[in-house]
Amino acid sequence: DAKTTQPPSMDCAEGRAANLPCNHSTISGNEYVYWYRQIHSQGPQYIIHGLKNNETNEMASLIITEDRKSSTLILPHATLRDTAVYYCIVSAKKSSGDKLTFGTGTRLAVRP
Amino acid sequence: DTAVSQTPKYLVTQMGNDKSIKCEQNLGHDTMYWYKQDSKKFLKIMFSYNNKELIINETVPNRFSPKSPDKAHLNLHINSLELGDSAVYFCASSLPAGNSPLHFGNGTRLTVT
């Protein structure tokens, strides 16, 4: 699976959009981009994933560049409860289950 | 109605002991996993089972033995516990389709003294 690079930490003000970048320059054509987050002392939580089109759900939006070498997770109106470590993961489609390799992620701090 | 539940939440034990961690999911998923998160917060896959069959074994020591009595349960038994086994262990489940997301439990914090 391709490696990802994320900034170690970011912060944003409550109510503003949080834009978390991720580089995955060696991504292969069959690899998806996944985003998970881990709030302190909890298990990782799935946020969103995509292949090449932009995706949006009730939690966030995922913008993938045309060359697929980078992506951005957007939390449109960050709240204090969004403070967490955010993981960007690239993984190929497998026949049974996903083998996700978590990196060090970005620690997002949402300020009041 | 927790989707993926693990017990116990905390486990403190001495070196050399044998312990088990239980995991159950009520999502109807066919695939279950064990992940380990060490003190540096790296989260690494240990095992994956699909419909009670071992799919992934990431060179975990033989002291770790997963057991899947049915597709809703994946328990982790650890023999002869060592100090380095101290970590948070997360169970997860997913559908077998290649791009289905993982649902994680809230972890079991194991401390070996």
PDB file of C-alpha atoms in Angstrom:
ATOM      1  CA  ASP A   1       0.000   0.000   0.000  1.00  0.00           C
ATOM      2  CA  ALA A   2       1.141   3.523  -0.744  1.00  0.00           C
ATOM      3  CA  LYS A   3       2.593   5.663   2.023  1.00  0.00           C
ATOM      4  CA  THR A   4       0.915   8.871   3.193  1.00  0.00           C
ATOM      5  CA  THR A   5       2.355  12.082   4.622  1.00  0.00           C
ATOM      6  CA  GLN A   6       0.379  14.338   6.949  1.00  0.00           C
ATOM      7  CA  PRO A   7       1.331  17.361   9.058  1.00  0.00           C
ATOM      8  CA  PRO A   8       1.795  16.276  12.681  1.00  0.00           C
ATOM      9  CA  SER A   9      -0.534  18.903  14.088  1.00  0.00           C
ATOM     10  CA  MET A  10      -3.004  21.611  13.123  1.00  0.00           C
ATOM     11  CA  ASP A  11      -5.492  23.814  14.837  1.00  0.00           C
ATOM     12  CA  CYS A  12      -8.567  25.739  13.872  1.00  0.00           C
ATOM     13  CA  ALA A  13     -11.190  27.903  15.528  1.00  0.00           C
ATOM     14  CA  GLU A  14     -14.520  26.449  16.516  1.00  0.00           C
ATOM     15  CA  GLY A  15     -17.136  27.017  13.837  1.00  0.00           C
ATOM     16  CA  ARG A  16     -14.597  27.410  11.067  1.00  0.00           C
ATOM     17  CA  ALA A  17     -13.702  24.856   8.428  1.00  0.00           C
ATOM     18  CA  ALA A  18     -10.833  22.507   9.190  1.00  0.00           C
ATOM     19  CA  ASN A  19      -8.853  21.470   6.099  1.00  0.00           C
ATOM     20  CA  LEU A  20      -6.547  18.529   6.701  1.00  0.00           C
ATOM     21  CA  PRO A  21      -4.094  17.745   3.887  1.00  0.00           C
ATOM     22  CA  CYS A  22      -2.598  14.401   2.957  1.00  0.00           C
ATOM     23  CA  ASN A  23       0.049  13.532   0.385  1.00  0.00           C
ATOM     24  CA  HIS A  24       0.040  10.126  -1.251  1.00  0.00           C
ATOM     25  CA  SER A  25       2.224  10.630  -4.304  1.00  0.00           C
ATOM     26  CA  THR A  26       2.855   6.899  -4.883  1.00  0.00           C
ATOM     27  CA  ILE A  27      -0.809   5.922  -4.882  1.00  0.00           C
ATOM     28  CA  SER A  28      -1.776   3.184  -7.352  1.00  0.00           C
ATOM     29  CA  GLY A  29      -4.794   3.222  -9.603  1.00  0.00           C
ATOM     30  CA  ASN A  30      -6.741   0.710  -7.530  1.00  0.00           C
ATOM     31  CA  GLU A  31      -6.014   2.272  -4.139  1.00  0.00           C
ATOM     32  CA  TYR A  32      -8.654   4.109  -2.150  1.00  0.00           C
ATOM     33  CA  VAL A  33      -8.060   7.048   0.182  1.00  0.00           C
ATOM     34  CA  TYR A  34      -9.583   6.515   3.621  1.00  0.00           C
ATOM     35  CA  TRP A  35      -9.884   8.927   6.520  1.00  0.00           C
ATOM     36  CA  TYR A  36     -10.344   7.840  10.114  1.00  0.00           C
ATOM     37  CA  ARG A  37     -10.067   9.762  13.341  1.00  0.00           C
ATOM     38  CA  GLN A  38      -9.291   8.769  16.900  1.00  0.00           C
ATOM     39  CA  ILE A  39     -10.684  10.789  19.736  1.00  0.00           C
ATOM     40  CA  HIS A  40      -8.740  10.408  22.964  1.00  0.00           C
ATOM     41  CA  SER A  41      -9.174   6.988  24.603  1.00  0.00           C
ATOM     42  CA  GLN A  42     -11.590   5.765  21.945  1.00  0.00           C
ATOM     43  CA  GLY A  43     -11.311   3.429  18.990  1.00  0.00           C
ATOM     44  CA  PRO A  44     -10.674   4.861  15.524  1.00  0.00           C
ATOM     45  CA  GLN A  45     -13.791   6.106  13.785  1.00  0.00           C
ATOM     46  CA  TYR A  46     -14.362   5.895  10.045  1.00  0.00           C
ATOM     47  CA  ILE A  47     -15.024   9.271   8.423  1.00  0.00           C
ATOM     48  CA  ILE A  48     -15.031   8.941   4.652  1.00  0.00           C
ATOM     49  CA  HIS A  49     -13.267   7.319   1.713  1.00  0.00           C
ATOM     50  CA  GLY A  50     -12.942   7.813  -2.029  1.00  0.00           C
ATOM     51  CA  LEU A  51     -11.202   6.599  -5.152  1.00  0.00           C
ATOM     52  CA  LYS A  52     -10.961   9.593  -7.480  1.00  0.00           C
ATOM     53  CA  ASN A  53     -14.151  11.617  -7.238  1.00  0.00           C
ATOM     54  CA  ASN A  54     -14.808  14.057  -4.447  1.00  0.00           C
ATOM     55  CA  GLU A  55     -17.019  12.625  -1.732  1.00  0.00           C
ATOM     56  CA  THR A  56     -19.282  14.152   0.897  1.00  0.00           C
ATOM     57  CA  ASN A  57     -21.190  12.656   3.800  1.00  0.00           C
ATOM     58  CA  GLU A  58     -22.738  13.937   7.010  1.00  0.00           C
ATOM     59  CA  MET A  59     -19.350  14.175   8.695  1.00  0.00           C
ATOM     60  CA  ALA A  60     -16.993  15.614   6.124  1.00  0.00           C
ATOM     61  CA  SER A  61     -15.976  16.192   2.533  1.00  0.00           C
ATOM     62  CA  LEU A  62     -13.056  14.563   0.772  1.00  0.00           C
ATOM     63  CA  ILE A  63     -11.349  16.390  -2.065  1.00  0.00           C
ATOM     64  CA  ILE A  64      -8.956  14.294  -4.166  1.00  0.00           C
ATOM     65  CA  THR A  65      -6.729  16.024  -6.694  1.00  0.00           C
ATOM     66  CA  GLU A  66      -7.036  15.044 -10.333  1.00  0.00           C
ATOM     67  CA  ASP A  67      -3.671  13.260 -10.305  1.00  0.00           C
ATOM     68  CA  ARG A  68      -4.715  11.559  -7.031  1.00  0.00           C
ATOM     69  CA  LYS A  69      -1.394  12.381  -5.418  1.00  0.00           C
ATOM     70  CA  SER A  70      -2.956  14.322  -2.588  1.00  0.00           C
ATOM     71  CA  SER A  71      -6.253  14.853  -0.857  1.00  0.00           C
ATOM     72  CA  THR A  72      -7.886  17.131   1.689  1.00  0.00           C
ATOM     73  CA  LEU A  73     -10.382  16.246   4.375  1.00  0.00           C
ATOM     74  CA  ILE A  74     -12.730  19.116   5.126  1.00  0.00           C
ATOM     75  CA  LEU A  75     -14.726  19.416   8.331  1.00  0.00           C
ATOM     76  CA  PRO A  76     -17.034  22.271   7.331  1.00  0.00           C
ATOM     77  CA  HIS A  77     -17.867  23.630  10.799  1.00  0.00           C
ATOM     78  CA  ALA A  78     -15.431  22.271  13.345  1.00  0.00           C
ATOM     79  CA  THR A  79     -16.592  21.800  16.922  1.00  0.00           C
ATOM     80  CA  LEU A  80     -14.633  21.084  20.086  1.00  0.00           C
ATOM     81  CA  ARG A  81     -15.679  17.448  19.755  1.00  0.00           C
ATOM     82  CA  ASP A  82     -13.744  17.232  16.494  1.00  0.00           C
ATOM     83  CA  THR A  83     -10.473  17.494  18.423  1.00  0.00           C
ATOM     84  CA  ALA A  84      -8.771  14.191  17.551  1.00  0.00           C
ATOM     85  CA  VAL A  85      -5.972  12.548  15.612  1.00  0.00           C
ATOM     86  CA  TYR A  86      -6.918  12.232  11.945  1.00  0.00           C
ATOM     87  CA  TYR A  87      -5.449   9.418   9.864  1.00  0.00           C
ATOM     88  CA  CYS A  88      -5.199   9.413   6.093  1.00  0.00           C
ATOM     89  CA  ILE A  89      -4.732   5.885   4.759  1.00  0.00           C
ATOM     90  CA  VAL A  90      -4.313   4.507   1.277  1.00  0.00           C
ATOM     91  CA  SER A  91      -5.321   0.929   0.656  1.00  0.00           C
ATOM     92  CA  ALA A  92      -6.104  -1.286  -2.298  1.00  0.00           C
ATOM     93  CA  LYS A  93      -9.353  -3.139  -2.677  1.00  0.00           C
ATOM     94  CA  LYS A  94      -8.899  -6.649  -1.314  1.00  0.00           C
ATOM     95  CA  SER A  95     -11.033  -9.722  -1.829  1.00  0.00           C
ATOM     96  CA  SER A  96     -11.733 -10.161   1.868  1.00  0.00           C
ATOM     97  CA  GLY A  97     -11.426  -7.404   4.387  1.00  0.00           C
ATOM     98  CA  ASP A  98      -9.221  -4.374   4.462  1.00  0.00           C
ATOM     99  CA  LYS A  99      -5.669  -4.289   5.736  1.00  0.00           C
ATOM    100  CA  LEU A 100      -5.342  -0.692   6.800  1.00  0.00           C
ATOM    101  CA  THR A 101      -1.951   0.588   7.885  1.00  0.00           C
ATOM    102  CA  PHE A 102      -2.259   3.612  10.155  1.00  0.00           C
ATOM    103  CA  GLY A 103       0.495   6.243  10.150  1.00  0.00           C
ATOM    104  CA  THR A 104       1.070   8.930  12.759  1.00  0.00           C
ATOM    105  CA  GLY A 105      -1.798  11.130  11.582  1.00  0.00           C
ATOM    106  CA  THR A 106      -2.542  14.809  12.200  1.00  0.00           C
ATOM    107  CA  ARG A 107      -3.486  15.943  15.658  1.00  0.00           C
ATOM    108  CA  LEU A 108      -6.255  18.521  15.178  1.00  0.00           C
ATOM    109  CA  ALA A 109      -6.988  20.892  18.034  1.00  0.00           C
ATOM    110  CA  VAL A 110     -10.208  22.896  17.759  1.00  0.00           C
ATOM    111  CA  ARG A 111      -9.988  26.158  19.733  1.00  0.00           C
ATOM    112  CA  PRO A 112     -13.027  27.724  21.419  1.00  0.00           C
TER     113      PRO A 112
ATOM    114  CA  ASP B   1     -26.565  -1.354  21.321  1.00  0.00           C
ATOM    115  CA  THR B   2     -22.792  -1.003  20.919  1.00  0.00           C
ATOM    116  CA  ALA B   3     -21.688  -2.228  17.490  1.00  0.00           C
ATOM    117  CA  VAL B   4     -18.252  -3.623  18.423  1.00  0.00           C
ATOM    118  CA  SER B   5     -17.742  -4.363  22.087  1.00  0.00           C
ATOM    119  CA  GLN B   6     -14.621  -5.510  23.868  1.00  0.00           C
ATOM    120  CA  THR B   7     -14.132  -6.824  27.371  1.00  0.00           C
ATOM    121  CA  PRO B   8     -12.466  -6.043  29.617  1.00  0.00           C
ATOM    122  CA  LYS B   9     -11.808  -2.335  29.119  1.00  0.00           C
ATOM    123  CA  TYR B  10      -8.772  -2.468  31.407  1.00  0.00           C
ATOM    124  CA  LEU B  11      -6.557  -5.440  32.189  1.00  0.00           C
ATOM    125  CA  VAL B  12      -3.639  -5.341  34.625  1.00  0.00           C
ATOM    126  CA  THR B  13      -1.633  -8.509  35.077  1.00  0.00           C
ATOM    127  CA  GLN B  14       1.813  -9.806  35.892  1.00  0.00           C
ATOM    128  CA  MET B  15       4.461 -11.120  33.544  1.00  0.00           C
ATOM    129  CA  GLY B  16       4.095 -14.767  32.700  1.00  0.00           C
ATOM    130  CA  ASN B  17       0.334 -14.875  33.104  1.00  0.00           C
ATOM    131  CA  ASP B  18      -2.142 -15.935  30.419  1.00  0.00           C
ATOM    132  CA  LYS B  19      -5.064 -13.631  29.620  1.00  0.00           C
ATOM    133  CA  SER B  20      -7.895 -13.296  27.129  1.00  0.00           C
ATOM    134  CA  ILE B  21      -9.684 -10.348  25.585  1.00  0.00           C
ATOM    135  CA  LYS B  22     -13.141 -10.853  24.124  1.00  0.00           C
ATOM    136  CA  CYS B  23     -14.699  -9.094  21.167  1.00  0.00           C
ATOM    137  CA  GLU B  24     -18.211  -9.230  19.806  1.00  0.00           C
ATOM    138  CA  GLN B  25     -19.876  -7.376  16.944  1.00  0.00           C
ATOM    139  CA  ASN B  26     -23.586  -7.123  16.228  1.00  0.00           C
ATOM    140  CA  LEU B  27     -23.256  -5.560  12.782  1.00  0.00           C
ATOM    141  CA  GLY B  28     -23.558  -8.806  10.838  1.00  0.00           C
ATOM    142  CA  HIS B  29     -20.039  -8.371   9.470  1.00  0.00           C
ATOM    143  CA  ASP B  30     -18.063 -11.334   8.184  1.00  0.00           C
ATOM    144  CA  THR B  31     -14.576  -9.972   8.818  1.00  0.00           C
ATOM    145  CA  MET B  32     -13.015  -9.175  12.186  1.00  0.00           C
ATOM    146  CA  TYR B  33      -9.605  -7.826  13.186  1.00  0.00           C
ATOM    147  CA  TRP B  34      -7.281  -7.252  16.078  1.00  0.00           C
ATOM    148  CA  TYR B  35      -5.101  -4.133  16.086  1.00  0.00           C
ATOM    149  CA  LYS B  36      -2.439  -3.137  18.615  1.00  0.00           C
ATOM    150  CA  GLN B  37      -1.671   0.475  19.556  1.00  0.00           C
ATOM    151  CA  ASP B  38       1.610   0.868  21.388  1.00  0.00           C
ATOM    152  CA  SER B  39       2.823   3.635  23.671  1.00  0.00           C
ATOM    153  CA  LYS B  40       3.911   5.710  20.674  1.00  0.00           C
ATOM    154  CA  LYS B  41       0.334   5.526  19.376  1.00  0.00           C
ATOM    155  CA  PHE B  42       1.172   3.517  16.253  1.00  0.00           C
ATOM    156  CA  LEU B  43      -1.814   1.363  15.306  1.00  0.00           C
ATOM    157  CA  LYS B  44      -0.819  -1.925  13.672  1.00  0.00           C
ATOM    158  CA  ILE B  45      -2.895  -4.814  12.443  1.00  0.00           C
ATOM    159  CA  MET B  46      -2.287  -8.158  14.133  1.00  0.00           C
ATOM    160  CA  PHE B  47      -4.896 -10.544  12.739  1.00  0.00           C
ATOM    161  CA  SER B  48      -7.831 -10.640  10.391  1.00  0.00           C
ATOM    162  CA  TYR B  49     -10.504 -13.320  10.245  1.00  0.00           C
ATOM    163  CA  ASN B  50     -13.121 -13.741   7.537  1.00  0.00           C
ATOM    164  CA  ASN B  51     -16.052 -15.960   8.454  1.00  0.00           C
ATOM    165  CA  LYS B  52     -14.014 -17.688  11.177  1.00  0.00           C
ATOM    166  CA  GLU B  53     -11.038 -18.267   8.871  1.00  0.00           C
ATOM    167  CA  LEU B  54      -7.642 -16.628   9.477  1.00  0.00           C
ATOM    168  CA  ILE B  55      -6.826 -14.258   6.615  1.00  0.00           C
ATOM    169  CA  ILE B  56      -4.059 -12.003   7.922  1.00  0.00           C
ATOM    170  CA  ASN B  57      -1.398 -12.831  10.503  1.00  0.00           C
ATOM    171  CA  GLU B  58       1.119 -10.015  10.728  1.00  0.00           C
ATOM    172  CA  THR B  59       4.092 -11.942  12.173  1.00  0.00           C
ATOM    173  CA  VAL B  60       2.670 -11.784  15.648  1.00  0.00           C
ATOM    174  CA  PRO B  61       4.443 -14.008  18.236  1.00  0.00           C
ATOM    175  CA  ASN B  62       2.936 -17.458  18.740  1.00  0.00           C
ATOM    176  CA  ARG B  63       2.003 -16.411  22.266  1.00  0.00           C
ATOM    177  CA  PHE B  64      -0.911 -14.559  20.680  1.00  0.00           C
ATOM    178  CA  SER B  65      -3.690 -16.860  19.535  1.00  0.00           C
ATOM    179  CA  PRO B  66      -6.937 -15.517  18.123  1.00  0.00           C
ATOM    180  CA  LYS B  67     -10.039 -17.659  18.339  1.00  0.00           C
ATOM    181  CA  SER B  68     -13.222 -17.138  16.350  1.00  0.00           C
ATOM    182  CA  PRO B  69     -16.046 -19.374  17.645  1.00  0.00           C
ATOM    183  CA  ASP B  70     -18.458 -17.763  15.194  1.00  0.00           C
ATOM    184  CA  LYS B  71     -18.333 -14.844  12.811  1.00  0.00           C
ATOM    185  CA  ALA B  72     -19.660 -12.425  15.446  1.00  0.00           C
ATOM    186  CA  HIS B  73     -16.834 -13.127  17.906  1.00  0.00           C
ATOM    187  CA  LEU B  74     -13.062 -12.873  17.743  1.00  0.00           C
ATOM    188  CA  ASN B  75     -11.242 -13.405  21.017  1.00  0.00           C
ATOM    189  CA  LEU B  76      -7.558 -12.850  21.640  1.00  0.00           C
ATOM    190  CA  HIS B  77      -5.670 -15.129  24.001  1.00  0.00           C
ATOM    191  CA  ILE B  78      -2.178 -14.199  25.094  1.00  0.00           C
ATOM    192  CA  ASN B  79       0.156 -16.681  26.784  1.00  0.00           C
ATOM    193  CA  SER B  80       3.179 -15.906  28.935  1.00  0.00           C
ATOM    194  CA  LEU B  81       2.607 -12.169  28.966  1.00  0.00           C
ATOM    195  CA  GLU B  82       5.666  -9.926  28.617  1.00  0.00           C
ATOM    196  CA  LEU B  83       6.230  -6.276  29.544  1.00  0.00           C
ATOM    197  CA  GLY B  84       6.299  -5.381  25.855  1.00  0.00           C
ATOM    198  CA  ASP B  85       2.754  -6.635  25.422  1.00  0.00           C
ATOM    199  CA  SER B  86       1.491  -3.592  27.316  1.00  0.00           C
ATOM    200  CA  ALA B  87      -0.614  -1.656  24.825  1.00  0.00           C
ATOM    201  CA  VAL B  88      -4.176  -0.871  23.834  1.00  0.00           C
ATOM    202  CA  TYR B  89      -5.744  -3.643  21.783  1.00  0.00           C
ATOM    203  CA  PHE B  90      -8.564  -2.764  19.404  1.00  0.00           C
ATOM    204  CA  CYS B  91     -11.022  -5.134  17.836  1.00  0.00           C
ATOM    205  CA  ALA B  92     -12.685  -4.142  14.562  1.00  0.00           C
ATOM    206  CA  SER B  93     -15.072  -5.568  12.010  1.00  0.00           C
ATOM    207  CA  SER B  94     -16.083  -4.913   8.425  1.00  0.00           C
ATOM    208  CA  LEU B  95     -17.921  -6.379   5.490  1.00  0.00           C
ATOM    209  CA  PRO B  96     -15.652  -8.523   3.322  1.00  0.00           C
ATOM    210  CA  ALA B  97     -15.936  -6.193   0.335  1.00  0.00           C
ATOM    211  CA  GLY B  98     -12.570  -4.583  -0.319  1.00  0.00           C
ATOM    212  CA  ASN B  99     -13.587  -0.997   0.276  1.00  0.00           C
ATOM    213  CA  SER B 100     -15.869  -1.323   3.260  1.00  0.00           C
ATOM    214  CA  PRO B 101     -14.885   0.746   6.313  1.00  0.00           C
ATOM    215  CA  LEU B 102     -13.756  -0.742   9.603  1.00  0.00           C
ATOM    216  CA  HIS B 103     -15.794  -0.344  12.770  1.00  0.00           C
ATOM    217  CA  PHE B 104     -13.626  -0.338  15.872  1.00  0.00           C
ATOM    218  CA  GLY B 105     -14.335  -1.155  19.482  1.00  0.00           C
ATOM    219  CA  ASN B 106     -13.160   1.194  22.221  1.00  0.00           C
ATOM    220  CA  GLY B 107     -10.119  -0.834  23.078  1.00  0.00           C
ATOM    221  CA  THR B 108      -8.692  -2.878  25.935  1.00  0.00           C
ATOM    222  CA  ARG B 109      -5.804  -1.281  27.797  1.00  0.00           C
ATOM    223  CA  LEU B 110      -3.457  -4.083  28.810  1.00  0.00           C
ATOM    224  CA  THR B 111      -0.776  -3.349  31.413  1.00  0.00           C
ATOM    225  CA  VAL B 112       1.787  -6.012  32.195  1.00  0.00           C
ATOM    226  CA  THR B 113       3.771  -5.467  35.389  1.00  0.00           C
TER     227      THR B 113
END
